[in-house]
Amino acid sequence: MSVDERREQLIAVALELFSRRPPEEVSIDDIAAAAGASRPLVYHYFPGKQALYEESLRRAGRELSARFEEPMEGPLSERLLRVMGRYLDFVQSHGPGFAALLRGGSVAASAGTSAVIDDVRRAAQEQILAHLAIPSPSPGLRLTVRAWIANAEITSLEWLVERSVPLEELQLHLVQEFVAALTLTAAREPALAAELGSFFADEHPDGPTGRLVRDLAGLFAVPGILDAVTALAAGTTETAEGSEVTGASGASEDPEPAGASEPSERSEPSGAAPE
Amino acid sequence: MSVDERREQLIAVALELFSRRPPEEVSIDDIAAAAGASRPLVYHYFPGKQALYEESLRRAGRELSARFEEPMEGPLSERLLRVMGRYLDFVQSHGPGFAALLRGGSVAASAGTSAVIDDVRRAAQEQILAHLAIPSPSPGLRLTVRAWIANAEITSLEWLVERSVPLEELQLHLVQEFVAALTLTAAREPALAAELGSFFADEHPDGPTGRLVRDLAGLFAVPGILDAVTALAAGTTETAEGSEVTGASGASEDPEPAGASEPSERSEPSGAAPE
């Protein structure tokens, strides 16, 4: 084995071990044994376990980032569904060992490891923005994408512990949550709203977005929801009328102005009433 | 000053300093000077900087958890709005120093610090579930709440760096994202859907939910969106016909069920126009 080959082999073996167990449960001896090498030989290539850990994390980061690559073809939600399939597959095979690191409680966390994690998050964000194909994404949209990535991370880490839903459901839900987050952002940003029509027009009825739309439409058949939402959309409710949005007022049956324990501050969005 | 008072004072002073600067930029000398104490006196109470850091983080965690307390009165979204006001106020005043810790790249991270952070996240999750007042929350709902907390964390940390939107907007958006996440979860879970009507019925038109409903309704006035969404709701599109949901198609060109993660086959069904 050449020097380079041996180095690569040691990293591959270390990645395999570090993917299954937390770093404190993997020793240099374990790595040497799995690689069919001696302990001094491992030390010849790497100064210690932390260096080997960081190198294997770097390798994992590159593998994961490569899974984000997806052709710019077809409905957006289906592209994201495929990416999430590959991502969740990665989480299943490498997640157990790196969970503590991502949760922030790993003994092996360092400036080096967080740089790798940040790079992966950035790669995910840039891929998604590239697929959205919006020339200059607003700060709000960038934040939406970043927050959704955090959602995907934490959701899949929690899933590793509980496995409370089938993996395919998790995959679908994450994609649908992205569609919802995108729609919410568009509701605040007219420039993005102008793009949203063509996004929906490209979607298929049996894809994640089509299924989401029908699931949400199904909610309106549940008693009470349609009436309540219609009232909110009209800007009035049966229990409390008189809001500054409609300007419609009258004798409210509710002595307290619409819905606040702190009447005066309530309607400011900054309603951060100190207790 | 009594022994207890001195200890409390040192923690308070340390918290003040650690809130503004990363731990590596705060020395025991800084803390001693700010407390009007000698360096040996600080060491008399705490074995070192890490211990003092963890103690001040614990104090910060308790302060933050206390801000989640909110009376069980009024529309849910307005309760959450008030909590988020207090949370974001905390982020502004303590966040700069603890940002690296929360991002996972702090030199001071340890098992002790992650236990504190986990406790705060758990307190937030339990508070929200208590306000939702659903007897036994499903795993899916618990996951939704946990993921939204991650969203709030990452969004506010990113906000600290960029401050790209006014804080009041961030506060409102986070609450509206929670309402959206809850609605999405209800769309998948009939038991939760049954509760959603009374949630919406309690909301006020000028509150976060009312404003969200109208913003979303406003999207339908944007060219193209209503048509595309209506087609998806009906289970057909102009460009792609045939889904197993409607059963409307004869020969579907797409043999794969929706939601599979195999890249190539599934993305070119039904002659849909790729962008």
Short mmCIF file of C-alpha atoms in Angstrom, two decimals, chain A residues 8-218:
data_model
loop_
_atom_site.label_atom_id
_atom_site.label_comp_id
_atom_site.label_asym_id
_atom_site.label_seq_id
_atom_site.Cartn_x
_atom_site.Cartn_y
_atom_site.Cartn_z
CA GLU A 8 -6.91 6.95 2.90
CA GLN A 9 -7.53 3.48 4.26
CA LEU A 10 -7.00 4.63 7.84
CA ILE A 11 -9.43 7.50 7.34
CA ALA A 12 -12.03 5.18 5.80
CA VAL A 13 -11.72 2.71 8.67
CA ALA A 14 -11.89 5.52 11.24
CA LEU A 15 -14.97 6.97 9.56
CA GLU A 16 -16.65 3.60 9.70
CA LEU A 17 -15.95 3.27 13.43
CA PHE A 18 -16.72 6.88 14.33
CA SER A 19 -20.03 6.61 12.45
CA ARG A 20 -21.28 3.86 14.74
CA ARG A 21 -19.97 4.89 18.13
CA PRO A 22 -19.24 8.16 19.93
CA PRO A 23 -15.56 9.15 19.74
CA GLU A 24 -14.87 8.34 23.38
CA GLU A 25 -15.74 4.72 22.64
CA VAL A 26 -13.30 4.40 19.74
CA SER A 27 -9.60 3.96 20.51
CA ILE A 28 -6.54 4.17 18.30
CA ASP A 29 -6.15 0.45 19.00
CA ASP A 30 -9.64 -0.19 17.59
CA ILE A 31 -8.74 1.71 14.45
CA ALA A 32 -5.40 -0.05 14.10
CA ALA A 33 -7.03 -3.45 14.56
CA ALA A 34 -9.80 -2.73 12.03
CA ALA A 35 -7.21 -1.48 9.53
CA GLY A 36 -4.91 -4.45 10.07
CA ALA A 37 -2.18 -2.01 11.07
CA SER A 38 -0.06 -1.49 14.14
CA ARG A 39 -0.66 1.24 16.66
CA PRO A 40 2.70 2.95 15.87
CA LEU A 41 1.78 2.92 12.20
CA VAL A 42 -1.45 4.83 12.91
CA TYR A 43 0.56 7.33 14.94
CA HIS A 44 2.97 7.65 12.07
CA TYR A 45 0.13 9.04 9.94
CA PHE A 46 -1.87 10.95 12.53
CA PRO A 47 -0.72 12.72 15.70
CA GLY A 48 -3.65 11.31 17.68
CA LYS A 49 -7.27 10.31 17.83
CA GLN A 50 -8.63 13.85 17.58
CA ALA A 51 -6.79 14.44 14.30
CA LEU A 52 -8.10 11.19 12.88
CA TYR A 53 -11.58 12.03 14.13
CA GLU A 54 -11.54 15.42 12.43
CA GLU A 55 -10.18 13.93 9.23
CA SER A 56 -12.92 11.32 9.13
CA LEU A 57 -15.54 13.97 9.88
CA ARG A 58 -14.16 16.02 6.98
CA ARG A 59 -14.55 12.96 4.74
CA ALA A 60 -18.12 12.46 6.01
CA GLY A 61 -18.85 16.14 5.35
CA ARG A 62 -17.68 15.84 1.75
CA GLU A 63 -19.76 12.69 1.24
CA LEU A 64 -22.82 14.38 2.68
CA SER A 65 -22.38 17.54 0.63
CA ALA A 66 -22.08 15.42 -2.51
CA ARG A 67 -25.51 13.97 -1.73
CA PHE A 68 -27.03 17.43 -2.01
CA GLU A 69 -26.16 17.57 -5.71
CA GLU A 70 -29.27 17.13 -7.79
CA PRO A 71 -30.06 17.83 -11.45
CA MET A 72 -32.02 21.04 -12.05
CA GLU A 73 -34.94 19.14 -13.55
CA GLY A 74 -38.51 18.40 -12.58
CA PRO A 75 -40.71 19.78 -9.81
CA LEU A 76 -38.74 21.37 -6.99
CA SER A 77 -40.40 19.36 -4.23
CA GLU A 78 -39.47 16.11 -5.98
CA ARG A 79 -35.86 17.18 -6.34
CA LEU A 80 -35.81 17.95 -2.63
CA LEU A 81 -37.50 14.63 -1.87
CA ARG A 82 -34.69 12.77 -3.62
CA VAL A 83 -32.04 14.82 -1.81
CA MET A 84 -33.74 14.15 1.52
CA GLY A 85 -33.82 10.43 0.74
CA ARG A 86 -30.04 10.47 0.33
CA TYR A 87 -29.60 12.72 3.36
CA LEU A 88 -31.66 10.46 5.63
CA ASP A 89 -29.81 7.45 4.32
CA PHE A 90 -26.60 9.17 5.40
CA VAL A 91 -28.08 10.00 8.80
CA GLN A 92 -28.99 6.35 9.31
CA SER A 93 -25.55 5.09 8.43
CA HIS A 94 -23.34 7.80 9.94
CA GLY A 95 -25.62 9.61 12.36
CA PRO A 96 -25.31 7.45 15.47
CA GLY A 97 -21.66 8.32 15.93
CA PHE A 98 -21.92 11.98 15.01
CA ALA A 99 -25.16 12.74 16.85
CA ALA A 100 -23.44 14.03 19.98
CA LEU A 101 -21.31 16.30 17.84
CA LEU A 102 -24.32 17.78 16.08
CA ARG A 103 -26.17 18.13 19.34
CA GLY A 104 -23.29 20.10 20.74
CA GLY A 105 -22.40 17.78 23.56
CA SER A 106 -19.44 15.93 22.14
CA VAL A 107 -16.10 15.68 23.88
CA ALA A 108 -14.53 15.76 20.43
CA ALA A 109 -16.06 19.09 19.38
CA SER A 110 -13.46 21.63 18.32
CA ALA A 111 -12.99 24.61 16.03
CA GLY A 112 -12.09 22.05 13.36
CA THR A 113 -15.26 20.02 13.73
CA SER A 114 -17.55 23.05 13.74
CA ALA A 115 -15.89 24.37 10.60
CA VAL A 116 -16.76 21.09 8.86
CA ILE A 117 -20.36 21.22 10.07
CA ASP A 118 -20.71 24.84 9.02
CA ASP A 119 -19.38 23.97 5.56
CA VAL A 120 -22.00 21.24 5.15
CA ARG A 121 -24.80 23.55 6.26
CA ARG A 122 -23.59 26.22 3.88
CA ALA A 123 -23.44 23.72 1.02
CA ALA A 124 -27.02 22.67 1.75
CA GLN A 125 -28.21 26.26 1.84
CA GLU A 126 -26.45 27.17 -1.42
CA GLN A 127 -27.82 24.09 -3.19
CA ILE A 128 -31.36 24.90 -2.18
CA LEU A 129 -31.05 28.54 -3.19
CA ALA A 130 -29.57 27.47 -6.53
CA HIS A 131 -32.56 25.20 -7.18
CA LEU A 132 -34.97 27.98 -6.26
CA ALA A 133 -33.24 29.92 -9.04
CA ILE A 134 -34.11 33.30 -7.59
CA PRO A 135 -31.50 35.79 -8.77
CA SER A 136 -30.78 37.55 -5.49
CA PRO A 137 -32.43 35.79 -2.57
CA SER A 138 -33.64 38.15 0.15
CA PRO A 139 -32.26 37.95 3.68
CA GLY A 140 -35.67 36.64 4.71
CA LEU A 141 -35.53 33.79 2.20
CA ARG A 142 -31.96 32.91 3.17
CA LEU A 143 -33.06 32.78 6.79
CA THR A 144 -36.02 30.56 5.89
CA VAL A 145 -33.72 28.10 4.14
CA ARG A 146 -31.22 28.15 7.00
CA ALA A 147 -33.96 27.59 9.57
CA TRP A 148 -35.40 24.72 7.58
CA ILE A 149 -31.96 23.09 7.47
CA ALA A 150 -31.83 23.33 11.27
CA ASN A 151 -35.29 21.78 11.34
CA ALA A 152 -34.13 18.89 9.12
CA GLU A 153 -31.07 18.37 11.30
CA ILE A 154 -32.83 18.32 14.63
CA THR A 155 -35.74 16.31 13.30
CA SER A 156 -33.49 13.60 11.92
CA LEU A 157 -31.38 13.52 15.08
CA GLU A 158 -34.50 13.11 17.21
CA TRP A 159 -35.69 10.47 14.78
CA LEU A 160 -32.47 8.50 15.33
CA VAL A 161 -33.35 8.24 19.02
CA GLU A 162 -37.06 7.54 18.82
CA ARG A 163 -37.71 6.29 15.29
CA SER A 164 -41.30 7.19 16.02
CA VAL A 165 -42.40 7.47 12.38
CA PRO A 166 -41.33 5.52 9.28
CA LEU A 167 -38.35 7.09 7.54
CA GLU A 168 -40.34 7.68 4.32
CA GLU A 169 -42.86 9.75 6.24
CA LEU A 170 -40.12 11.84 7.79
CA GLN A 171 -38.67 12.38 4.32
CA LEU A 172 -42.03 13.52 2.93
CA HIS A 173 -42.84 15.73 5.94
CA LEU A 174 -39.54 17.55 5.80
CA VAL A 175 -40.08 18.37 2.14
CA GLN A 176 -43.62 19.54 2.82
CA GLU A 177 -42.36 21.70 5.66
CA PHE A 178 -39.98 23.31 3.22
CA VAL A 179 -42.84 24.04 0.81
CA ALA A 180 -44.84 25.53 3.69
CA ALA A 181 -41.91 27.66 4.85
CA LEU A 182 -41.36 28.90 1.30
CA THR A 183 -45.04 29.79 0.99
CA LEU A 184 -45.02 31.64 4.31
CA THR A 185 -41.99 33.63 3.24
CA ALA A 186 -43.70 34.46 -0.05
CA ALA A 187 -46.73 35.71 1.90
CA ARG A 188 -44.44 38.38 3.37
CA GLU A 189 -42.33 39.09 0.32
CA PRO A 190 -44.08 40.21 -2.87
CA ALA A 191 -41.00 39.53 -5.03
CA LEU A 192 -40.96 35.91 -3.91
CA ALA A 193 -44.75 35.67 -4.21
CA ALA A 194 -44.41 36.56 -7.90
CA GLU A 195 -42.28 33.42 -8.37
CA LEU A 196 -44.53 31.16 -6.36
CA GLY A 197 -47.10 30.63 -9.12
CA SER A 198 -44.60 29.00 -11.43
CA PHE A 199 -43.28 26.90 -8.56
CA PHE A 200 -46.77 25.51 -7.89
CA ALA A 201 -47.50 25.16 -11.61
CA ASP A 202 -44.50 22.84 -12.03
CA GLU A 203 -45.57 20.56 -9.19
CA HIS A 204 -47.33 17.23 -9.75
CA PRO A 205 -50.54 16.21 -7.99
CA ASP A 206 -48.91 13.07 -6.65
CA GLY A 207 -45.75 14.85 -5.52
CA PRO A 208 -45.09 16.22 -2.02
CA THR A 209 -46.67 19.61 -2.78
CA GLY A 210 -49.82 18.18 -4.37
CA ARG A 211 -50.31 15.87 -1.43
CA LEU A 212 -49.71 18.72 1.00
CA VAL A 213 -52.29 20.91 -0.74
CA ARG A 214 -54.90 18.16 -0.54
CA ASP A 215 -54.07 17.37 3.11
CA LEU A 216 -54.50 21.03 3.99
CA ALA A 217 -57.70 21.28 1.96
CA GLY A 218 -58.91 18.24 3.91
#
